Amino acid sequence: MILGTAQAIKIIIFAITVLIGENYRKKFFPKSSRFVLTVGIVLCASIAVYCANRVPPLTDEVTLTALGEHNPEAKKEEIYLNGYTVDGKNYSSGESLQIMDGKWFWNGETYCWRIETDTRQPKGTTRSIVIRIPVGWERTFNFAGGVWRGKVQVNIDGRQWDVDTYTESPLTVPVQIGRSSTKILIFNQVIRLAVYAMILGALTAILIFLIQIIKKDPVRSHIWLEHHITKIIYGFLALVAFILLFCHADEISLWYDEVAQMQFSIQGIAESLKLCLQMKDITPPLFPICAAIWYGIAPYGEQWLLLPSILFTVFSIYYIGLVGEHLGGKYCGILSAVLMAFSTTVWQYIAYEFRTYSFVLLFSTLALYFFILRNQNAEQMKWWIFYSIILTLLAMSHYFGMLACGSFFLADLYLFYKKQIDWKKFGAHILPGCTILIWMAMVFWTTLRYKRPEKIANWYPVPGVSQIQDLLYYLTGSFELTYWIFLIGIITAIFLFLSRTKENFQWDSFYPAFLSSMVITVLLLLLIYGNFINQKATMWKERYFIILIPAVCILFAWGITKSGILSSFETTQLQLQIISSFMMVVLMLHCVTAIPTFENQPLRQSADWLYTQSNSVFNDDTVIVTLMSFDDSWNEYYISQKGRRDFLNVKNQYELDFSAPEKYNRIYLQYSQSKVSVKLQNFLKENYILESDKRDIQVKTYIHK
């Protein structure tokens, strides 16, 4: 009755909105607007329904009390709560259980209780827990049955009864708990109706306002749309990328370096800054400081932890479109945004990294954007101030960002030589230059003080031709088609620059030449460094070159729009529209299908599996051994899920007590990172038997001989 009434009221509200819209149309709009207005109101209603249905429902409190009893046929008195069902919708305990008071323990995603004398559980468990479940008409608790299950008492709204969850075979035991009070059910629907009506009314008012503006001055509206259509397209591409990135973000576990970043973040802002100065966290301080703040407030889950990285990537997509449009027209902008939005490199190594690379991508893109605006508006001080600030942020995001700042400084030297800017414009480099010098001096002084000289990894390859090819392939999204178009873009840019009239400076040829020279210069510098200066630590790591991705995207678009490939076609604009649409579809499908192939370490999967081993994992004589140096953050994030579950006995392989093998009856070895030390290998071989090896999650189980 209540639901039917709510649906009827929604229909009435929709009908009234349509009538108001039609009445308004008759007064101010011609008949031709009827279809647009009707379709618009239907769309607004759909959005309003979607939003109203996602308003968190009101809840009832339920008390579950394990009685510690079982019938004579049962072997134990355990209680396993799988979840609950409300009006036909299933909720699992792991995803939806709201625990207000008391504590049981987790066995995977099932919430469990065992008798106090049973040592196979964490400390602090209670017999009673208070939970909240959504209000509804037909509701059930879904307990796991079996021969080990006992009795539980359910208390809701003053009603109380005992339930026996014993079954001869492992079945689900549904327990009906009845409907909520009529008053709260009505109030719940009133809230959703209010949200529905407010959203529908607001969206419809906006729709009518926009139609009124368009009809009132169609010429001006058409001009505005023509002027802003590309920005709308860049925004659309960024929105599509955001939706896809956010929806797929939890399909990939974090890996070792991200766990290391979390370890730094857990320790707070001051400690993160100190670790950067000591070169333990080998990045400038901007991202570590932001990461420490965000980690403290973000809910558990990769989607939320990676949200800043995803957002910074999305902003980069929008601004690279603006850069491309400034340099080569609207299709150059669209194609630049398409490549960045649907590059597997951008997805895997930037948006899906809890590290500094999203900052590097955004600030290198913005540096290019404000560099162009400063050159186009030489007399406006605000642009070179923005330019200076962005260069500083880029430098403080990554040490290769400092290298990019050097590229922009050299570009300004060339522009000064060509008399395109005056010496005052070099003031934009004072702030980033001073910041870099001060930071490097502080790092040098700190590392000497703490006697911790920088230890750069020595596993980087000595770069050669094949490494350069692999890097360019990586920067173009690891896709053959975009790789070759990018090479065409570089060749076209260099040819255009060399064929210019030397007496006259031409901005059209300068920008692509500058981007090409940036790519070539950075590669040559690292090539020379790795081959002739320091072959033991070449710093040739593909992800460090992310500073070049904005240049690569522009040169890719340049290769299509300015290479002359399409000059023989009379319908060049139509061809570019088709190519832009084709590239978007192909690259988007390539990204989505490539997600399962992204390399990662199963740190989340192994932690979740370990929590299903409740018969042993909580025991004092069980230890989980990792090969990671940052085992604390893995325990804090993936094992305990930021406090949702209990911490387990996790140790680094060097922290074990090798003198007392009898201390550990069972050892779980998580071997995703590094190698097992010789000492640990001998310790396991002499004292333990390998019980299982789950290679999919990289966990071995050893039991004492």
XYZ file of C-alpha atoms in Angstrom:
705
model
C 0.000 0.000 0.000
C 2.732 2.454 0.997
C 4.923 1.593 -1.992
C 1.975 1.771 -4.375
C 0.993 5.163 -2.994
C 4.583 6.415 -3.354
C 4.704 5.279 -6.989
C 1.360 6.951 -7.680
C 2.593 10.210 -6.151
C 5.724 10.044 -8.331
C 3.530 9.683 -11.431
C 1.369 12.594 -10.292
C 4.445 14.781 -9.706
C 5.749 13.851 -13.168
C 2.371 14.609 -14.780
C 2.151 17.987 -13.025
C 5.694 18.807 -14.195
C 4.768 17.935 -17.795
C 1.602 20.085 -17.608
C 3.518 23.030 -16.166
C 6.156 22.646 -18.853
C 3.507 22.435 -21.603
C 1.693 25.489 -20.268
C 4.954 27.416 -20.158
C 5.792 26.277 -23.689
C 2.457 27.553 -25.066
C 3.151 30.996 -23.645
C 6.749 31.428 -24.668
C 7.849 28.723 -27.130
C 6.695 27.599 -30.589
C 5.261 24.133 -31.257
C 8.634 22.911 -32.448
C 9.841 23.018 -28.829
C 7.258 20.474 -27.601
C 9.288 17.397 -28.508
C 12.515 18.775 -27.039
C 10.788 19.815 -23.834
C 8.964 16.490 -23.402
C 12.080 14.418 -23.999
C 14.023 16.687 -21.656
C 11.465 16.290 -18.843
C 11.487 12.495 -19.275
C 15.271 12.537 -19.005
C 15.097 14.767 -15.931
C 12.563 12.390 -14.354
C 14.836 9.416 -15.027
C 17.736 11.179 -13.340
C 15.507 12.127 -10.404
C 14.303 8.521 -9.972
C 17.896 7.249 -10.109
C 19.044 9.725 -7.459
C 16.032 9.167 -5.203
C 16.493 5.395 -5.251
C 20.069 5.848 -4.073
C 19.191 7.898 -1.038
C 20.374 5.813 1.936
C 17.280 4.243 3.533
C 16.332 4.684 7.157
C 17.422 1.813 9.377
C 16.239 -0.303 12.287
C 18.521 -1.469 15.082
C 18.740 -5.198 15.715
C 20.539 -6.945 18.561
C 21.999 -10.394 17.910
C 23.107 -12.376 20.944
C 24.983 -15.653 20.658
C 23.556 -17.873 23.380
C 26.529 -20.216 23.592
C 24.110 -23.137 23.295
C 23.433 -25.833 20.734
C 21.018 -28.699 20.344
C 22.227 -32.254 21.133
C 22.884 -33.071 17.463
C 25.162 -30.080 16.864
C 28.920 -30.300 17.470
C 29.489 -26.640 18.332
C 27.638 -23.425 19.102
C 29.161 -21.161 16.419
C 27.128 -18.405 14.710
C 27.895 -17.412 11.098
C 25.996 -14.432 9.651
C 26.208 -14.319 5.839
C 24.036 -11.223 5.466
C 20.409 -10.192 5.212
C 17.645 -9.672 2.663
C 15.316 -6.668 2.525
C 12.349 -6.730 0.125
C 14.064 -9.166 -2.205
C 17.450 -7.410 -2.248
C 20.373 -9.380 -0.820
C 23.037 -7.686 1.304
C 26.243 -9.515 2.217
C 27.760 -8.956 5.644
C 31.117 -7.940 4.210
C 29.707 -5.141 2.082
C 26.737 -3.870 4.066
C 26.826 -4.798 7.743
C 26.641 -1.677 9.939
C 27.945 -2.666 13.368
C 26.971 -0.136 16.036
C 28.092 -1.922 19.185
C 29.790 -5.152 20.173
C 32.213 -7.279 18.191
C 32.328 -10.666 16.542
C 35.018 -11.571 14.003
C 35.343 -11.950 10.240
C 35.780 -15.201 8.394
C 36.202 -13.844 4.902
C 33.065 -11.762 4.346
C 31.018 -13.662 6.944
C 30.584 -12.267 10.455
C 31.098 -14.976 13.083
C 30.998 -15.793 16.761
C 32.644 -18.565 18.747
C 32.477 -19.454 22.428
C 34.865 -17.508 24.669
C 36.993 -20.575 25.444
C 37.723 -21.096 21.747
C 41.153 -19.594 20.998
C 40.505 -19.444 17.242
C 39.345 -15.840 17.340
C 40.744 -12.366 18.028
C 40.643 -10.701 21.405
C 37.674 -8.590 22.472
C 34.753 -10.499 20.944
C 31.378 -10.138 22.690
C 28.266 -12.259 22.693
C 25.944 -9.438 21.648
C 26.251 -7.099 18.698
C 23.989 -4.236 17.678
C 23.621 -3.747 13.935
C 21.519 -1.589 11.649
C 19.589 -2.859 8.645
C 17.421 -0.929 6.154
C 13.713 -0.577 6.879
C 11.408 -2.725 4.764
C 8.424 -5.034 4.574
C 9.932 -8.505 4.155
C 13.275 -8.942 5.884
C 15.373 -11.948 6.792
C 18.725 -12.614 8.386
C 20.700 -15.209 6.434
C 22.753 -17.424 8.741
C 25.098 -20.156 7.543
C 23.852 -23.531 8.745
C 25.808 -26.700 9.461
C 26.615 -29.233 12.120
C 28.897 -26.771 13.960
C 26.251 -24.091 14.359
C 24.417 -23.093 17.501
C 21.646 -20.836 18.792
C 21.315 -17.062 18.482
C 18.821 -14.638 19.955
C 17.290 -11.894 17.765
C 15.892 -8.709 19.339
C 14.181 -5.974 17.298
C 11.620 -3.382 18.342
C 11.003 -5.144 21.662
C 10.338 -8.480 19.936
C 12.699 -11.275 20.902
C 13.079 -14.919 19.874
C 15.710 -17.662 19.713
C 16.924 -19.239 16.479
C 18.725 -22.546 16.029
C 21.091 -22.357 13.029
C 21.994 -26.056 13.102
C 21.431 -28.009 9.868
C 22.619 -31.459 8.849
C 24.254 -30.055 5.707
C 25.759 -26.599 4.979
C 22.629 -24.660 4.055
C 21.551 -21.057 4.462
C 19.145 -20.558 7.357
C 16.811 -17.604 6.634
C 15.244 -16.025 9.707
C 12.220 -13.782 9.204
C 12.347 -10.657 11.365
C 9.190 -8.908 10.189
C 8.452 -5.504 8.724
C 9.364 -2.112 10.074
C 6.801 0.126 11.736
C 4.320 1.814 9.408
C 5.393 5.241 10.616
C 9.054 4.772 9.671
C 8.161 3.139 6.340
C 6.029 6.158 5.416
C 8.745 8.562 6.542
C 11.322 6.689 4.434
C 9.161 7.074 1.314
C 8.441 10.745 2.094
C 12.192 11.457 2.112
C 12.662 9.769 -1.271
C 9.636 11.538 -2.747
C 10.988 14.869 -1.540
C 14.360 14.181 -3.149
C 12.646 13.071 -6.363
C 10.460 16.179 -6.510
C 13.326 18.571 -5.733
C 15.652 17.106 -8.363
C 12.908 16.868 -10.997
C 11.805 20.456 -10.341
C 15.356 21.834 -10.371
C 16.366 20.013 -13.567
C 13.143 20.965 -15.338
C 13.600 24.618 -14.375
C 17.141 24.543 -15.758
C 15.888 22.882 -18.946
C 13.171 25.514 -19.489
C 15.670 28.296 -18.760
C 18.110 26.942 -21.365
C 15.384 26.541 -23.985
C 14.216 30.078 -23.265
C 17.719 31.458 -23.798
C 18.144 29.536 -27.050
C 14.759 30.618 -28.434
C 15.191 34.196 -27.319
C 18.479 34.683 -29.155
C 19.156 31.691 -31.448
C 21.993 33.398 -33.304
C 23.879 34.227 -30.131
C 23.206 30.754 -28.729
C 24.517 29.175 -31.910
C 27.650 31.311 -31.728
C 28.152 30.380 -28.060
C 27.750 26.679 -28.855
C 30.196 26.877 -31.748
C 32.677 28.654 -29.513
C 32.371 26.145 -26.648
C 31.564 22.879 -28.432
C 35.129 21.609 -28.195
C 35.242 22.292 -24.450
C 32.034 20.307 -24.122
C 33.666 17.464 -26.066
C 36.780 17.540 -23.860
C 34.534 17.530 -20.799
C 32.567 14.607 -22.215
C 35.749 12.616 -22.875
C 36.965 13.381 -19.356
C 33.600 12.326 -17.893
C 33.577 9.034 -19.818
C 37.141 8.344 -18.691
C 36.227 9.146 -15.072
C 33.240 6.785 -15.073
C 35.256 3.936 -16.582
C 38.266 4.531 -14.351
C 36.221 4.745 -11.158
C 34.078 1.714 -11.986
C 37.104 -0.501 -12.701
C 39.397 0.886 -9.987
C 38.843 -1.959 -7.518
C 39.611 -4.703 -10.039
C 43.346 -4.326 -9.488
C 45.210 -4.777 -6.227
C 47.808 -2.222 -5.215
C 51.416 -3.294 -5.556
C 54.555 -3.096 -3.440
C 55.564 0.517 -4.148
C 52.045 1.725 -3.351
C 52.097 -0.205 -0.082
C 55.386 1.560 0.624
C 53.688 4.901 -0.086
C 50.929 3.976 2.368
C 53.585 3.154 4.965
C 54.910 6.700 4.629
C 51.369 8.150 4.692
C 50.421 6.325 7.888
C 53.192 8.153 9.740
C 51.729 11.622 9.090
C 52.734 14.777 7.249
C 55.822 15.677 9.282
C 57.271 12.193 9.021
C 56.481 12.018 5.296
C 58.411 15.248 4.743
C 61.314 13.913 6.778
C 61.393 10.685 4.766
C 61.495 12.708 1.533
C 64.418 14.737 2.821
C 66.231 11.562 3.827
C 65.563 10.086 0.360
C 63.775 7.096 1.845
C 60.764 8.260 -0.133
C 62.591 9.236 -3.314
C 60.196 11.953 -4.450
C 59.841 15.661 -3.702
C 57.314 16.396 -0.937
C 54.141 17.498 -2.739
C 52.462 14.134 -3.252
C 53.631 12.515 0.022
C 52.096 15.405 1.986
C 48.813 15.204 0.046
C 48.826 11.402 0.314
C 49.202 11.546 4.104
C 46.176 13.847 4.327
C 44.030 11.824 1.924
C 44.933 8.431 3.400
C 43.709 9.611 6.791
C 40.215 10.522 5.513
C 39.600 8.129 2.592
C 37.307 5.126 3.203
C 38.753 1.677 2.609
C 38.865 0.502 -1.005
C 40.965 1.161 -4.092
C 38.206 3.260 -5.652
C 38.427 5.795 -2.821
C 42.170 5.614 -2.265
C 42.837 6.212 -5.979
C 40.185 8.923 -6.358
C 42.693 11.848 -6.327
C 44.826 10.099 -8.945
C 41.751 9.505 -11.104
C 40.558 13.110 -10.739
C 43.976 14.573 -11.562
C 44.080 12.345 -14.640
C 40.608 13.497 -15.688
C 41.595 17.166 -15.357
C 44.670 16.442 -17.485
C 42.443 15.031 -20.227
C 40.416 18.241 -20.354
C 43.431 20.544 -20.421
C 45.386 18.557 -23.008
C 42.382 19.087 -25.281
C 42.654 22.849 -24.759
C 46.391 22.714 -25.454
C 45.851 20.744 -28.653
C 43.192 23.183 -29.797
C 45.486 26.161 -29.215
C 48.271 24.534 -31.221
C 46.504 22.743 -34.064
C 42.784 23.413 -34.057
C 39.791 21.598 -32.608
C 40.519 18.170 -34.072
C 44.062 18.317 -32.809
C 42.574 18.997 -29.360
C 40.007 16.226 -29.639
C 42.548 13.632 -30.758
C 44.989 14.694 -28.016
C 42.260 14.266 -25.400
C 41.212 10.916 -26.894
C 44.730 9.495 -26.672
C 45.240 10.636 -23.088
C 41.745 9.547 -21.995
C 42.089 6.020 -23.342
C 45.773 5.247 -23.049
C 46.499 2.027 -21.174
C 49.671 3.659 -19.888
C 47.683 6.536 -18.396
C 45.183 4.112 -16.858
C 47.600 1.591 -15.406
C 50.576 3.707 -14.390
C 48.942 7.061 -13.555
C 45.236 6.862 -12.680
C 45.605 3.472 -10.961
C 48.708 4.407 -8.961
C 48.652 5.705 -5.402
C 51.811 7.598 -6.213
C 52.889 10.939 -7.589
C 52.420 10.267 -11.308
C 48.936 11.794 -11.610
C 50.401 15.005 -10.182
C 53.201 14.852 -12.751
C 50.729 14.361 -15.602
C 48.441 17.214 -14.556
C 51.161 19.751 -13.797
C 53.166 18.949 -16.945
C 49.941 19.439 -18.945
C 49.099 22.683 -17.146
C 52.674 23.926 -17.562
C 52.290 23.542 -21.302
C 48.853 25.192 -21.195
C 49.997 28.263 -19.249
C 53.193 28.459 -21.306
C 51.011 28.947 -24.382
C 48.686 31.447 -22.676
C 51.614 33.465 -21.387
C 53.056 33.673 -24.909
C 49.687 34.631 -26.388
C 49.012 37.260 -23.712
C 52.470 38.667 -23.144
C 51.254 41.831 -21.396
C 49.041 40.075 -18.820
C 50.989 39.297 -15.670
C 48.466 36.755 -14.369
C 49.482 34.181 -16.966
C 53.155 34.157 -16.156
C 52.284 34.020 -12.436
C 50.136 30.921 -13.061
C 52.929 29.557 -15.243
C 55.466 30.065 -12.455
C 53.271 28.403 -9.816
C 52.585 25.371 -12.018
C 56.297 24.921 -12.786
C 56.966 24.949 -9.038
C 54.288 22.313 -8.411
C 55.701 20.208 -11.256
C 59.195 20.411 -9.789
C 57.915 19.394 -6.355
C 56.031 16.404 -7.767
C 58.936 14.442 -9.234
C 62.640 14.864 -9.863
C 62.005 14.369 -13.569
C 59.550 17.255 -13.211
C 62.587 19.402 -12.490
C 63.990 18.181 -15.793
C 60.785 19.325 -17.507
C 61.149 22.742 -15.867
C 64.591 22.926 -17.435
C 63.033 22.266 -20.860
C 60.659 25.200 -20.427
C 63.554 27.413 -19.316
C 65.521 26.507 -22.463
C 62.426 27.248 -24.563
C 62.248 30.713 -23.004
C 65.925 31.263 -23.755
C 65.211 30.490 -27.398
C 62.188 32.814 -27.433
C 64.304 35.565 -25.861
C 66.984 35.014 -28.501
C 64.290 35.330 -31.178
C 63.012 38.496 -29.452
C 59.559 37.022 -28.798
C 59.726 37.688 -25.057
C 61.679 40.187 -22.966
C 63.945 39.468 -20.023
C 61.158 40.251 -17.518
C 59.366 37.043 -18.488
C 62.217 35.060 -16.935
C 60.771 36.098 -13.597
C 58.445 33.120 -14.002
C 61.453 30.851 -13.406
C 62.574 32.493 -10.151
C 60.071 30.674 -7.893
C 60.557 27.161 -9.346
C 64.323 27.710 -9.624
C 64.704 28.846 -6.015
C 62.385 26.082 -4.798
C 64.435 23.438 -6.592
C 67.743 24.789 -5.251
C 66.456 25.085 -1.681
C 64.918 21.608 -1.758
C 68.025 19.956 -3.200
C 70.208 21.726 -0.628
C 67.937 20.496 2.190
C 68.043 16.945 0.814
C 71.836 17.039 0.536
C 72.219 18.403 4.066
C 69.735 15.924 5.562
C 71.241 12.859 3.902
C 74.681 13.862 5.145
C 73.366 14.559 8.648
C 71.658 11.204 8.955
C 74.444 9.473 7.052
C 71.941 8.142 4.576
C 73.307 8.916 1.119
C 70.899 8.396 -1.751
C 70.708 4.777 -2.838
C 69.409 4.684 -6.375
C 68.228 1.280 -7.527
C 70.718 -0.537 -9.705
C 68.274 -2.712 -11.623
C 67.624 -0.151 -14.355
C 68.813 -1.273 -17.797
C 71.537 0.460 -19.766
C 69.447 2.176 -22.448
C 69.872 1.317 -26.109
C 67.812 1.381 -29.271
C 65.387 -1.296 -28.073
C 64.831 0.537 -24.765
C 64.039 3.750 -26.654
C 61.534 1.920 -28.850
C 59.922 0.310 -25.808
C 59.700 3.675 -24.077
C 58.044 5.413 -27.030
C 55.631 2.490 -27.342
C 54.871 2.844 -23.621
C 54.284 6.606 -23.879
C 51.820 6.121 -26.744
C 49.646 3.778 -24.703
C 51.276 0.488 -25.752
C 49.272 0.458 -28.968
C 50.802 -0.095 -32.400
C 48.600 2.367 -34.293
C 49.184 5.288 -31.941
C 52.922 4.535 -31.847
C 53.362 4.947 -35.604
C 51.124 8.010 -35.804
C 53.201 9.604 -33.040
C 56.405 8.994 -35.021
C 54.770 10.630 -38.044
C 53.895 13.590 -35.805
C 57.517 14.077 -34.701
C 58.765 13.880 -38.287
C 56.094 16.354 -39.418
C 56.924 18.798 -36.610
C 60.652 18.738 -37.358
C 60.070 19.101 -41.112
C 57.697 22.027 -40.529
C 60.256 23.750 -38.311
C 63.168 23.250 -40.720
C 61.161 24.379 -43.751
C 60.059 27.644 -42.188
C 61.316 31.017 -43.355
C 64.315 31.599 -41.134
C 63.932 35.364 -41.079
C 60.400 35.215 -39.662
C 59.545 33.547 -36.379
C 56.452 31.320 -36.664
C 54.586 30.171 -33.589
C 52.834 27.422 -35.572
C 56.136 25.713 -36.204
C 57.723 26.598 -32.845
C 55.358 24.666 -30.560
C 55.525 21.260 -32.263
C 59.271 21.702 -32.672
C 59.558 22.536 -28.962
C 57.564 19.438 -27.979
C 59.622 17.252 -30.301
C 62.866 18.694 -28.939
C 61.648 18.130 -25.370
C 61.045 14.447 -26.095
C 64.327 14.031 -27.970
C 66.411 16.038 -25.466
C 65.127 14.162 -22.404
C 65.756 10.823 -24.113
C 69.257 11.846 -25.196
C 70.178 13.154 -21.744
C 69.162 9.915 -20.054
C 70.735 7.903 -22.870
C 74.069 9.674 -22.388
C 73.786 9.473 -18.595
C 73.019 5.746 -18.637
C 75.699 4.797 -21.160
C 78.592 7.100 -20.323
C 78.142 8.500 -16.812
C 76.449 5.946 -14.563
C 75.829 2.510 -16.019
C 75.105 1.027 -12.574
C 72.072 3.238 -11.918
C 70.891 4.608 -15.255
C 67.551 6.003 -14.012
C 65.985 4.596 -17.186
C 62.583 3.637 -15.847
C 59.639 4.027 -18.198
C 57.243 5.559 -15.686
C 59.723 8.362 -14.908
C 59.159 9.698 -18.441
C 55.477 10.429 -17.797
C 56.417 14.115 -18.025
C 56.545 13.540 -21.820
C 53.013 12.159 -22.206
C 51.374 15.583 -22.862
C 53.930 16.236 -25.608
C 53.363 12.763 -27.029
C 49.580 13.282 -27.123
C 49.937 16.583 -28.972
C 52.432 15.148 -31.451
C 50.147 12.155 -32.020
C 47.277 14.503 -32.902
C 49.683 16.609 -34.947
C 50.638 13.517 -36.903
C 47.020 13.051 -37.977
C 45.897 16.627 -38.514
C 49.059 18.254 -39.889
C 50.973 15.471 -41.614
C 49.384 15.957 -44.992
C 47.991 12.428 -45.018
C 44.477 13.779 -45.405
C 45.275 16.753 -47.592
C 44.249 14.872 -50.724
C 40.696 14.472 -49.419
C 38.162 17.147 -50.243
C 36.145 16.380 -47.109
C 39.015 16.712 -44.639
C 36.729 17.766 -41.785
C 34.474 14.758 -42.319
C 37.515 12.500 -42.416
C 38.761 13.946 -39.140
C 35.360 13.448 -37.527
C 35.363 9.802 -38.594
C 38.956 9.286 -37.476
C 38.315 10.949 -34.095
C 35.275 8.757 -33.452
C 37.116 5.661 -34.640
C 40.131 6.350 -32.395
C 37.896 6.962 -29.396
C 35.993 3.688 -29.802
C 39.077 1.605 -30.566
C 41.202 3.013 -27.727
C 38.346 2.866 -25.205
C 37.673 -0.804 -26.007
C 41.409 -1.480 -25.896
C 41.639 0.031 -22.396
C 38.630 -1.784 -20.969
C 39.702 -5.158 -22.354
C 43.293 -4.602 -21.204
C 42.407 -4.076 -17.533
C 42.478 -7.814 -16.629
C 45.958 -8.037 -18.143
C 47.425 -5.218 -16.037
C 50.326 -6.534 -14.001
C 49.896 -6.398 -10.245
C 50.755 -8.219 -7.074
C 47.873 -10.045 -5.338
C 48.303 -8.279 -2.014
C 44.571 -7.706 -1.511
C 43.595 -11.192 -2.683
C 46.112 -12.870 -0.386
C 44.946 -10.797 2.602
C 41.307 -11.685 1.920
C 42.168 -15.382 1.615
C 44.133 -15.330 4.866
C 41.064 -13.982 6.623
C 39.102 -17.038 5.507
C 41.512 -19.260 7.461
C 39.788 -18.513 10.748
C 40.566 -21.933 12.213
C 44.236 -21.006 12.469
C 44.968 -17.417 11.511
C 43.968 -15.941 14.912
C 46.033 -18.453 16.912
C 49.039 -17.199 18.855
C 51.275 -19.840 17.266
C 50.390 -18.747 13.724
C 52.465 -16.141 11.912
C 52.118 -14.527 8.505
C 55.504 -13.844 6.936
C 55.947 -11.296 4.160
C 58.958 -10.520 2.035
C 58.023 -6.830 1.990
C 59.839 -4.243 4.054
C 56.548 -2.413 4.512
C 54.540 -5.169 6.180
C 52.899 -2.753 8.650
C 50.980 -0.892 5.930
C 49.890 -4.154 4.286
C 48.603 -5.332 7.667
C 46.900 -1.992 8.321
C 45.283 -1.579 4.904
C 44.652 -4.970 3.354
C 44.597 -7.220 6.424
C 42.612 -5.014 8.804
C 40.998 -2.881 6.055
C 41.750 0.315 8.010
C 40.335 -1.032 11.270
C 37.295 -2.901 9.946
C 38.949 -6.261 10.691
C 41.453 -7.267 13.362
C 45.169 -7.048 12.806
C 46.909 -10.376 12.340
C 50.349 -11.529 13.442
C 52.326 -10.273 10.428
C 56.120 -10.180 10.392
C 58.793 -9.353 7.898
C 61.003 -12.316 7.015
C 63.890 -10.773 8.979
C 61.806 -10.347 12.148
C 61.168 -14.042 12.818
C 62.643 -15.721 15.879
C 64.748 -18.309 14.076
C 66.040 -19.716 17.360
C 62.600 -21.012 18.408
C 60.883 -22.931 15.576
C 58.451 -24.464 18.087
C 57.056 -20.958 18.618
C 55.314 -21.107 15.219
C 53.065 -24.062 14.592
C 51.833 -22.673 11.255
C 53.475 -20.180 8.888
C 51.782 -18.454 5.989
C 54.362 -17.072 3.576
C 53.228 -14.245 1.268
C 55.903 -14.141 -1.435
C 54.753 -11.438 -3.851
C 57.834 -9.261 -3.411
C 61.589 -9.901 -3.274
C 63.211 -13.248 -2.637
C 63.119 -15.591 0.317
C 66.323 -15.167 2.293
C 68.683 -18.106 2.607
C 68.184 -18.049 6.375
C 64.418 -18.340 6.048
C 64.722 -21.056 3.386
C 66.877 -23.177 5.694
C 64.596 -22.458 8.667
C 61.526 -23.688 6.759
C 63.299 -26.662 5.232
C 64.601 -27.944 8.566
C 61.517 -27.401 10.717
C 58.384 -27.285 8.528
C 56.420 -29.174 5.907
C 54.892 -27.394 2.921
C 51.140 -27.958 3.199
C 49.973 -25.911 0.211
C 51.097 -23.366 -2.353
C 48.385 -21.072 -3.715
C 50.230 -19.569 -6.661
C 47.312 -17.407 -7.784
C 47.612 -15.347 -4.609
C 51.273 -16.233 -3.909
C 50.809 -17.711 -0.442
C 52.496 -20.846 0.877
C 51.327 -22.645 4.017
C 53.854 -24.433 6.241
C 53.099 -26.578 9.304
C 55.591 -27.602 11.974
C 57.075 -31.083 11.642
